[in-house]
Amino acid sequence: ELGGSNVETNPSPPFCAQLWLVAERTFFATAARGQLPAFRPVRNATRGHQFFAAILFANCAPDPRGAASVNYDVTVRRPDGTLYGQSKSLVGCQGPLVARPTAANSSPSLSAAESPPPVATPAAAPALQLGRDYLGILLGDNDPVGVYTVEALVRDRIGDTELALKTTFTVL
């Protein structure tokens, strides 16, 4: 016969985040309309063509009113490791969590004018969230070729959790 157990029967999933480099600015507007955005991840960057660092996260800790506080810093480094650019305290979520696009509430066949307003229902704890702020990256003619590093430090302020993320892109 087994005695007592210290295993929780309903543990909370851990805070998690992903860093994506996306080529389309429309990615953010589509998500804001409550639709699932399609996008091309950036692996090779072209000078003169802007792309964006976006954060997706889930399972942030809510305060007693159901509000969240997630922010992040993004740092871009040149192939030699020197600082190319940095933005601090970008907002992931500040306030009530809202439901994000799912296959059930996405309306890909509607035009922007016909689309329903953004979904504003309380989100379930594990709902995937797109960070409100994002960083645009635009390489100039004099920027060196090679592999650039993009680092993000994502903070769940209420859950007292930090996650370090990293990805790369190449300028040919």
XYZ file of N, CA, C and O in Angstrom:
688
model
N 0.849 -1.173 0.000
C 0.000 0.000 0.000
C 0.896 1.238 0.000
O 1.866 1.326 0.743
N 0.564 2.198 -0.858
C 1.335 3.421 -0.958
C 0.887 4.420 0.087
O -0.290 4.545 0.388
N 1.848 5.148 0.609
C 1.534 6.208 1.563
C 1.216 7.491 0.822
O 0.864 7.499 -0.345
N 1.372 8.619 1.504
C 1.099 9.935 0.924
C 2.027 10.228 -0.239
O 3.074 9.621 -0.406
N 1.642 11.187 -1.035
C 2.431 11.559 -2.201
C 2.632 13.063 -2.210
O 1.759 13.811 -1.802
N 3.787 13.483 -2.652
C 4.019 14.913 -2.777
C 3.866 15.393 -4.221
O 4.246 16.488 -4.563
N 3.276 14.587 -5.089
C 3.072 14.930 -6.482
C 1.756 15.684 -6.615
O 0.722 15.224 -6.157
N 1.809 16.864 -7.232
C 0.580 17.620 -7.467
C -0.247 16.914 -8.525
O 0.275 16.383 -9.495
N -1.563 16.944 -8.340
C -2.432 16.308 -9.325
C -2.760 17.247 -10.475
O -3.157 16.812 -11.531
N -2.600 18.555 -10.289
C -2.904 19.509 -11.343
C -1.826 20.597 -11.386
O -2.095 21.755 -11.104
N -0.598 20.239 -11.740
C 0.469 21.243 -11.734
C 0.267 22.286 -12.830
O -0.286 21.992 -13.882
N 0.695 23.494 -12.574
C 0.643 24.549 -13.584
C 1.754 24.327 -14.594
O 2.881 24.015 -14.217
N 1.454 24.504 -15.873
C 2.526 24.370 -16.860
C 3.521 25.513 -16.682
O 3.152 26.605 -16.257
N 4.771 25.292 -17.017
C 5.788 26.334 -16.831
C 5.660 27.445 -17.869
O 5.188 27.226 -18.983
N 6.097 28.631 -17.492
C 6.181 29.765 -18.409
C 7.117 29.381 -19.551
O 8.170 28.793 -19.329
N 6.734 29.678 -20.775
C 7.569 29.349 -21.918
C 7.477 30.471 -22.950
O 6.510 31.239 -22.954
N 8.490 30.578 -23.789
C 8.520 31.630 -24.809
C 9.340 31.176 -26.005
O 10.181 30.287 -25.892
N 9.068 31.800 -27.147
C 9.822 31.560 -28.367
C 10.162 32.898 -29.005
O 9.379 33.858 -28.923
N 11.299 32.958 -29.652
C 11.751 34.132 -30.391
C 11.719 33.782 -31.870
O 12.337 32.801 -32.287
N 10.973 34.567 -32.646
C 10.869 34.336 -34.082
C 11.306 35.579 -34.832
O 11.026 36.700 -34.410
N 11.947 35.393 -35.961
C 12.249 36.469 -36.893
C 11.280 36.301 -38.058
O 11.276 35.253 -38.716
N 10.435 37.302 -38.281
C 9.390 37.206 -39.303
C 9.598 38.285 -40.357
O 10.006 39.398 -40.054
N 9.298 37.944 -41.594
C 9.535 38.846 -42.714
C 8.382 39.809 -42.954
O 8.577 40.857 -43.553
N 7.189 39.491 -42.501
C 6.012 40.276 -42.845
C 5.530 41.126 -41.668
O 5.210 40.602 -40.608
N 5.419 42.436 -41.887
C 4.833 43.314 -40.870
C 3.360 42.950 -40.662
O 2.810 43.140 -39.584
N 2.688 42.435 -41.691
C 1.278 42.076 -41.596
C 1.037 40.967 -40.570
O -0.095 40.768 -40.134
N 2.083 40.246 -40.193
C 1.991 39.214 -39.149
C 1.312 39.778 -37.902
O 0.423 39.167 -37.327
N 1.696 40.980 -37.491
C 1.195 41.566 -36.254
C -0.238 42.062 -36.401
O -1.056 41.878 -35.510
N -0.558 42.683 -37.519
C -1.916 43.167 -37.752
C -2.896 42.005 -37.869
O -4.020 42.073 -37.351
N -2.488 40.933 -38.511
C -3.348 39.759 -38.644
C -3.646 39.159 -37.278
O -4.793 38.841 -36.964
N -2.627 39.029 -36.445
C -2.826 38.488 -35.092
C -3.720 39.403 -34.265
O -4.563 38.933 -33.500
N -3.578 40.720 -34.419
C -4.391 41.680 -33.663
C -5.868 41.584 -34.039
O -6.732 41.905 -33.228
N -6.156 41.121 -35.262
C -7.547 40.928 -35.693
C -8.114 39.590 -35.221
O -9.251 39.256 -35.544
N -7.334 38.809 -34.499
C -7.823 37.528 -34.003
C -7.678 36.391 -34.984
O -8.323 35.364 -34.854
N -6.848 36.562 -36.005
C -6.635 35.529 -37.008
C -5.263 34.905 -36.831
O -4.358 35.525 -36.273
N -5.129 33.690 -37.333
C -3.833 33.030 -37.312
C -2.961 33.603 -38.422
O -3.304 33.507 -39.596
N -1.841 34.236 -38.080
C -0.998 34.805 -39.132
C -0.110 33.743 -39.784
O 0.447 32.893 -39.110
N 0.003 33.835 -41.087
C 0.981 33.015 -41.804
C 2.250 33.847 -41.909
O 2.187 35.070 -42.001
N 3.390 33.205 -41.868
C 4.631 33.957 -41.977
C 5.757 33.065 -42.452
O 5.688 31.854 -42.388
N 6.806 33.742 -42.941
C 8.032 33.072 -43.345
C 9.100 33.402 -42.307
O 9.428 34.567 -42.122
N 9.648 32.421 -41.623
C 10.738 32.741 -40.698
C 11.960 33.206 -41.478
O 12.256 32.699 -42.560
N 12.648 34.203 -40.944
C 13.830 34.748 -41.607
C 15.053 33.958 -41.166
O 15.336 33.846 -39.980
N 15.750 33.410 -42.125
C 17.022 32.731 -41.865
C 18.161 33.481 -42.540
O 19.247 33.587 -42.013
N 17.863 33.970 -43.769
C 18.815 34.773 -44.535
C 18.202 36.152 -44.732
O 17.090 36.267 -45.250
N 18.910 37.182 -44.307
C 18.417 38.549 -44.411
C 18.999 39.229 -45.637
O 20.143 38.986 -46.020
N 18.206 40.092 -46.240
C 18.615 40.867 -47.399
C 18.725 42.330 -47.002
O 17.811 42.864 -46.370
N 19.807 42.944 -47.361
C 19.984 44.367 -47.064
C 18.842 45.165 -47.691
O 18.440 44.906 -48.824
N 18.343 46.133 -46.937
C 17.272 46.985 -47.440
C 15.872 46.428 -47.248
O 14.903 47.097 -47.575
N 15.734 45.205 -46.732
C 14.424 44.599 -46.493
C 14.243 44.401 -44.982
O 14.963 43.613 -44.369
N 13.290 45.123 -44.423
C 13.071 45.049 -42.981
C 12.421 43.725 -42.588
O 11.602 43.180 -43.332
N 12.793 43.233 -41.425
C 12.137 42.076 -40.813
C 12.032 42.349 -39.323
O 12.491 43.390 -38.835
N 11.396 41.439 -38.585
C 10.985 41.752 -37.227
C 11.270 40.610 -36.263
O 11.092 39.440 -36.600
N 11.699 40.965 -35.052
C 11.863 39.999 -33.965
C 10.575 40.019 -33.159
O 10.153 41.072 -32.662
N 9.930 38.863 -33.037
C 8.667 38.741 -32.315
C 8.805 37.700 -31.213
O 9.520 36.709 -31.377
N 8.105 37.930 -30.121
C 8.089 36.986 -29.000
C 6.697 36.393 -28.876
O 5.697 37.115 -28.900
N 6.646 35.082 -28.762
C 5.413 34.383 -28.410
C 5.652 33.741 -27.056
O 6.751 33.250 -26.784
N 4.639 33.744 -26.198
C 4.807 33.177 -24.869
C 3.499 32.565 -24.391
O 2.427 32.857 -24.933
N 3.609 31.724 -23.374
C 2.424 31.079 -22.791
C 2.695 30.795 -21.318
O 3.848 30.750 -20.878
N 1.630 30.615 -20.595
C 1.663 30.176 -19.197
C 2.275 31.206 -18.252
O 2.871 30.844 -17.250
N 2.113 32.498 -18.558
C 2.607 33.495 -17.614
C 1.670 33.529 -16.407
O 0.489 33.201 -16.505
N 2.214 33.898 -15.280
C 1.442 33.920 -14.032
C 0.558 35.166 -13.988
O 1.059 36.275 -14.188
N -0.729 35.007 -13.720
C -1.599 36.171 -13.571
C -1.600 36.661 -12.121
O -1.349 35.895 -11.195
N -1.899 37.945 -11.950
C -2.094 38.455 -10.596
C -3.514 38.082 -10.148
O -4.252 37.439 -10.910
N -3.939 38.439 -8.943
C -5.276 38.041 -8.465
C -6.427 38.535 -9.349
O -7.500 37.943 -9.354
N -6.218 39.596 -10.131
C -7.274 40.096 -11.025
C -7.211 39.461 -12.413
O -7.978 39.824 -13.292
N -6.230 38.594 -12.652
C -6.092 37.948 -13.954
C -5.210 38.697 -14.925
O -5.147 38.356 -16.106
N -4.517 39.725 -14.452
C -3.630 40.504 -15.321
C -2.229 39.907 -15.309
O -1.811 39.285 -14.330
N -1.512 40.122 -16.400
C -0.146 39.621 -16.530
C 0.815 40.791 -16.714
O 0.413 41.893 -17.070
N 2.074 40.511 -16.479
C 3.129 41.503 -16.714
C 4.336 40.784 -17.286
O 5.120 40.186 -16.556
N 4.457 40.828 -18.614
C 5.566 40.192 -19.318
C 6.256 41.267 -20.148
O 5.597 42.020 -20.870
N 7.573 41.376 -20.017
C 8.330 42.262 -20.893
C 9.609 41.570 -21.317
O 9.932 40.488 -20.825
N 10.328 42.207 -22.249
C 11.543 41.565 -22.748
C 12.488 42.589 -23.353
O 12.100 43.688 -23.730
N 13.748 42.202 -23.391
C 14.809 42.977 -24.030
C 15.282 42.177 -25.242
O 15.336 40.945 -25.195
N 15.622 42.875 -26.315
C 16.161 42.225 -27.516
C 17.504 42.870 -27.850
O 17.627 44.098 -27.869
N 18.497 42.029 -28.106
C 19.828 42.480 -28.482
C 20.224 41.797 -29.786
O 20.071 40.584 -29.921
N 20.730 42.581 -30.737
C 21.209 42.049 -32.019
C 22.712 42.287 -32.067
O 23.188 43.396 -31.821
N 23.479 41.229 -32.386
C 24.939 41.323 -32.456
C 25.423 41.000 -33.870
O 24.925 40.080 -34.511
N 26.420 41.761 -34.297
C 27.057 41.542 -35.594
C 27.832 40.221 -35.576
O 28.074 39.651 -34.505
N 28.283 39.778 -36.742
C 29.059 38.532 -36.806
C 30.309 38.544 -35.913
O 30.717 37.498 -35.408
N 30.903 39.715 -35.667
C 32.092 39.769 -34.803
C 31.738 39.874 -33.317
O 32.617 39.988 -32.473
N 30.438 39.844 -32.997
C 30.003 39.875 -31.603
C 29.715 41.258 -31.050
O 29.206 41.390 -29.935
N 30.029 42.309 -31.813
C 29.758 43.661 -31.325
C 28.262 43.969 -31.427
O 27.530 43.355 -32.198
N 27.837 44.934 -30.635
C 26.434 45.310 -30.580
C 25.997 45.969 -31.884
O 26.618 46.929 -32.349
N 24.933 45.452 -32.491
C 24.341 46.057 -33.683
C 23.162 46.941 -33.284
O 22.978 48.029 -33.796
N 22.344 46.442 -32.356
C 21.180 47.194 -31.884
C 20.578 46.529 -30.673
O 20.801 45.343 -30.414
N 19.802 47.312 -29.913
C 19.210 46.779 -28.688
C 17.947 47.575 -28.359
O 17.891 48.786 -28.585
N 16.964 46.896 -27.830
C 15.756 47.548 -27.338
C 15.387 46.887 -26.025
O 15.330 45.656 -25.938
N 15.152 47.710 -25.011
C 14.872 47.183 -23.670
C 13.434 47.461 -23.272
O 12.826 48.421 -23.726
N 12.942 46.595 -22.406
C 11.606 46.728 -21.800
C 10.477 46.786 -22.828
O 9.517 47.536 -22.676
N 10.592 45.983 -23.891
C 9.485 45.831 -24.825
C 8.353 45.115 -24.093
O 8.594 44.244 -23.255
N 7.122 45.461 -24.397
C 5.976 44.882 -23.694
C 5.513 43.609 -24.391
O 5.229 43.609 -25.586
N 5.468 42.534 -23.620
C 4.833 41.305 -24.082
C 3.348 41.385 -23.790
O 2.505 41.277 -24.663
N 3.024 41.613 -22.525
C 1.648 41.789 -22.079
C 1.672 42.598 -20.790
O 2.463 42.302 -19.892
N 0.839 43.597 -20.724
C 0.706 44.394 -19.512
C -0.785 44.594 -19.287
O -1.404 45.423 -19.924
N -1.365 43.766 -18.422
C -2.795 43.855 -18.175
C -3.454 42.507 -18.379
O -2.792 41.468 -18.362
N -4.767 42.536 -18.606
C -5.500 41.268 -18.751
C -5.016 40.469 -19.957
O -4.741 41.035 -21.008
N -4.906 39.172 -19.772
C -4.597 38.291 -20.894
C -5.849 38.161 -21.737
O -6.965 38.146 -21.218
N -5.685 38.095 -23.056
C -6.829 37.909 -23.946
C -6.581 36.694 -24.806
O -5.440 36.317 -25.062
N -7.672 36.080 -25.248
C -7.552 34.909 -26.116
C -6.873 35.318 -27.410
O -7.100 36.401 -27.934
N -6.035 34.458 -27.935
C -5.325 34.719 -29.185
C -5.882 33.817 -30.274
O -6.659 32.910 -30.008
N -5.462 34.034 -31.488
C -6.013 33.267 -32.601
C -5.860 31.758 -32.422
O -4.832 31.283 -31.972
N -6.909 31.060 -32.740
C -6.885 29.605 -32.800
C -7.601 29.208 -34.083
O -8.251 30.046 -34.713
N -7.532 27.954 -34.444
C -8.235 27.508 -35.648
C -9.730 27.758 -35.509
O -10.416 28.034 -36.474
N -10.257 27.710 -34.289
C -11.691 27.881 -34.070
C -12.140 29.324 -34.271
O -13.261 29.563 -34.696
N -11.313 30.326 -33.938
C -11.782 31.705 -34.074
C -11.090 32.466 -35.202
O -11.251 33.660 -35.321
N -10.350 31.775 -36.038
C -9.683 32.411 -37.157
C -10.641 32.530 -38.329
O -11.483 31.671 -38.543
N -10.535 33.619 -39.081
C -11.402 33.841 -40.232
C -10.577 34.162 -41.473
O -10.636 35.268 -41.999
N -9.791 33.210 -41.976
C -8.879 33.521 -43.069
C -9.577 33.911 -44.364
O -8.981 34.536 -45.220
N -10.864 33.572 -44.534
C -11.525 33.882 -45.792
C -12.105 35.291 -45.812
O -12.544 35.760 -46.846
N -12.121 36.002 -44.680
C -12.678 37.341 -44.637
C -11.627 38.387 -44.957
O -10.465 38.238 -44.615
N -12.046 39.459 -45.599
C -11.126 40.573 -45.823
C -10.967 41.339 -44.524
O -11.730 41.141 -43.572
N -10.003 42.245 -44.470
C -9.781 43.033 -43.258
C -11.032 43.815 -42.889
O -11.367 43.961 -41.719
N -11.768 44.332 -43.869
C -12.970 45.109 -43.590
C -14.087 44.236 -43.022
O -14.927 44.711 -42.265
N -14.122 42.958 -43.398
C -15.173 42.050 -42.941
C -14.820 41.319 -41.655
O -15.672 40.691 -41.058
N -13.567 41.407 -41.234
C -13.112 40.645 -40.076
C -13.789 41.112 -38.811
O -14.046 42.297 -38.627
N -14.074 40.170 -37.900
C -14.660 40.553 -36.627
C -13.640 41.323 -35.798
O -12.440 41.271 -36.085
N -14.087 42.046 -34.773
C -13.133 42.760 -33.918
C -12.239 41.770 -33.188
O -12.552 40.584 -33.098
N -11.100 42.236 -32.659
C -10.199 41.335 -31.936
C -10.914 40.614 -30.808
O -11.822 41.154 -30.182
N -10.500 39.392 -30.583
C -11.066 38.593 -29.502
C -10.640 39.212 -28.175
O -9.470 39.492 -27.968
N -11.584 39.450 -27.280
C -11.253 40.088 -26.008
C -11.814 39.302 -24.830
O -12.240 39.859 -23.839
N -11.866 38.003 -24.975
C -12.336 37.170 -23.879
C -11.162 36.775 -23.006
O -10.044 36.681 -23.488
N -11.377 36.535 -21.712
C -10.253 36.120 -20.863
C -9.610 34.861 -21.416
O -10.284 33.950 -21.876
N -8.312 34.843 -21.389
C -7.569 33.705 -21.925
C -7.408 32.626 -20.866
O -7.290 32.919 -19.692
N -7.407 31.406 -21.317
C -7.069 30.309 -20.422
C -5.584 30.410 -20.108
O -4.812 30.956 -20.887
N -5.171 29.877 -18.993
C -3.785 30.007 -18.543
C -2.759 29.632 -19.612
O -1.792 30.347 -19.785
N -2.930 28.519 -20.357
C -1.876 28.162 -21.300
C -1.994 28.817 -22.674
O -1.270 28.468 -23.573
N -2.917 29.780 -22.855
C -3.118 30.373 -24.173
C -1.839 31.023 -24.684
O -1.148 31.721 -23.954
N -1.546 30.787 -25.952
C -0.373 31.373 -26.587
C -0.615 32.866 -26.793
O -1.670 33.280 -27.265
N 0.353 33.684 -26.429
C 0.252 35.133 -26.537
C 1.352 35.639 -27.464
O 2.484 35.162 -27.397
N 1.029 36.623 -28.288
C 2.016 37.308 -29.109
C 2.384 38.588 -28.387
O 1.498 39.348 -27.978
N 3.671 38.819 -28.196
C 4.107 40.045 -27.547
C 3.569 41.271 -28.259
O 3.550 41.320 -29.486
N 3.109 42.249 -27.484
C 2.542 43.468 -28.061
C 3.570 44.250 -28.865
O 3.285 44.747 -29.940
N 4.781 44.418 -28.335
C 5.840 45.171 -29.010
C 6.742 44.222 -29.795
O 6.842 43.038 -29.475
N 7.398 44.770 -30.799
C 8.347 43.988 -31.588
C 9.455 44.908 -32.076
O 9.320 46.128 -32.061
N 10.555 44.312 -32.483
C 11.714 45.069 -32.932
C 11.893 44.888 -34.429
O 11.987 43.754 -34.914
N 11.954 45.995 -35.174
C 12.249 45.951 -36.599
C 13.752 45.974 -36.824
O 14.481 46.672 -36.115
N 14.218 45.188 -37.774
C 15.645 45.115 -38.113
C 15.783 45.423 -39.600
O 15.129 44.793 -40.429
N 16.622 46.415 -39.920
C 16.854 46.817 -41.301
C 18.351 46.962 -41.511
O 18.999 47.813 -40.903
N 18.908 46.103 -42.349
C 20.351 46.115 -42.611
C 20.683 47.058 -43.763
O 19.989 47.079 -44.777
N 21.752 47.827 -43.593
C 22.197 48.762 -44.621
C 23.269 48.163 -45.503
O 23.794 47.072 -45.245
N 23.610 48.893 -46.531
C 24.607 48.430 -47.511
C 25.975 48.173 -46.895
O 26.733 47.353 -47.401
N 26.324 48.865 -45.834
C 27.646 48.725 -45.227
C 27.699 47.697 -44.094
O 28.765 47.499 -43.507
N 26.571 47.075 -43.783
C 26.589 46.063 -42.712
C 27.297 44.807 -43.203
O 27.114 44.384 -44.353
N 28.124 44.203 -42.342
C 28.950 43.070 -42.782
C 28.140 41.804 -43.069
O 27.079 41.587 -42.495
N 28.686 40.987 -43.960
C 28.111 39.665 -44.209
C 28.460 38.775 -43.026
O 29.387 39.063 -42.260
N 27.715 37.687 -42.865
C 27.992 36.730 -41.808
C 26.748 36.425 -40.986
O 25.629 36.799 -41.344
N 26.968 35.728 -39.884
C 25.882 35.281 -39.012
C 25.705 36.283 -37.869
O 26.624 36.519 -37.086
N 24.515 36.858 -37.786
C 24.133 37.779 -36.720
C 23.375 36.985 -35.658
O 22.684 36.010 -35.971
N 23.482 37.409 -34.414
C 22.795 36.751 -33.306
C 21.736 37.682 -32.738
O 21.998 38.875 -32.541
N 20.561 37.138 -32.500
C 19.484 37.881 -31.851
C 19.197 37.180 -30.530
O 18.911 35.974 -30.503
N 19.298 37.932 -29.447
C 19.056 37.389 -28.104
C 17.886 38.133 -27.485
O 17.739 39.343 -27.679
N 17.061 37.409 -26.749
C 15.952 38.030 -26.027
C 15.956 37.508 -24.601
O 16.185 36.320 -24.363
N 15.719 38.397 -23.669
C 15.526 38.029 -22.273
C 14.078 38.363 -21.953
O 13.690 39.540 -21.947
N 13.262 37.322 -21.750
C 11.827 37.472 -21.534
C 11.544 37.281 -20.050
O 11.979 36.294 -19.453
N 10.802 38.235 -19.473
C 10.525 38.210 -18.035
C 9.032 38.145 -17.756
O 8.275 38.996 -18.229
N 8.628 37.153 -16.968
C 7.287 37.086 -16.396
C 7.418 37.742 -15.020
O 7.914 37.131 -14.072
N 7.030 38.994 -14.915
C 7.238 39.765 -13.675
C 6.443 39.207 -12.503
O 6.923 39.200 -11.381
N 5.239 38.740 -12.740
C 4.411 38.218 -11.651
C 4.888 36.833 -11.237
O 4.953 36.519 -10.056
N 5.240 36.005 -12.211
C 5.732 34.667 -11.920
C 7.195 34.632 -11.526
O 7.730 33.578 -11.206
N 7.866 35.780 -11.571
C 9.274 35.899 -11.204
C 10.136 34.883 -11.966
O 10.915 34.133 -11.381
N 9.949 34.868 -13.286
C 10.666 33.924 -14.146
C 11.308 34.681 -15.298
O 10.694 35.580 -15.863
N 12.526 34.320 -15.655
C 13.225 34.870 -16.818
C 13.638 33.741 -17.746
O 14.078 32.688 -17.282
N 13.498 33.980 -19.030
C 13.934 33.013 -20.035
C 14.861 33.709 -21.020
O 14.531 34.778 -21.545
N 16.010 33.120 -21.291
C 16.953 33.639 -22.280
C 16.760 32.865 -23.577
O 16.811 31.637 -23.584
N 16.524 33.591 -24.668
C 16.281 32.986 -25.977
C 17.321 33.503 -26.966
O 17.845 34.609 -26.811
N 17.569 32.714 -27.996
C 18.587 33.110 -28.963
C 18.268 32.482 -30.320
O 17.850 31.324 -30.408
N 18.473 33.258 -31.369
C 18.348 32.754 -32.730
C 19.377 33.509 -33.582
O 20.016 34.433 -33.101
N 19.503 33.112 -34.831
C 20.468 33.747 -35.722
C 19.846 33.997 -37.088
O 18.831 33.388 -37.445
N 20.468 34.897 -37.839
C 20.152 35.083 -39.256
C 21.480 35.362 -39.956
O 22.462 35.788 -39.328
N 21.493 35.116 -41.247
C 22.715 35.277 -42.025
C 22.522 36.352 -43.081
O 21.494 36.397 -43.759
N 23.522 37.203 -43.205
C 23.564 38.186 -44.297
C 24.600 37.653 -45.278
O 25.761 37.432 -44.917
N 24.166 37.415 -46.502
C 25.037 36.846 -47.538
C 25.684 37.920 -48.383
O 25.191 38.981 -48.571
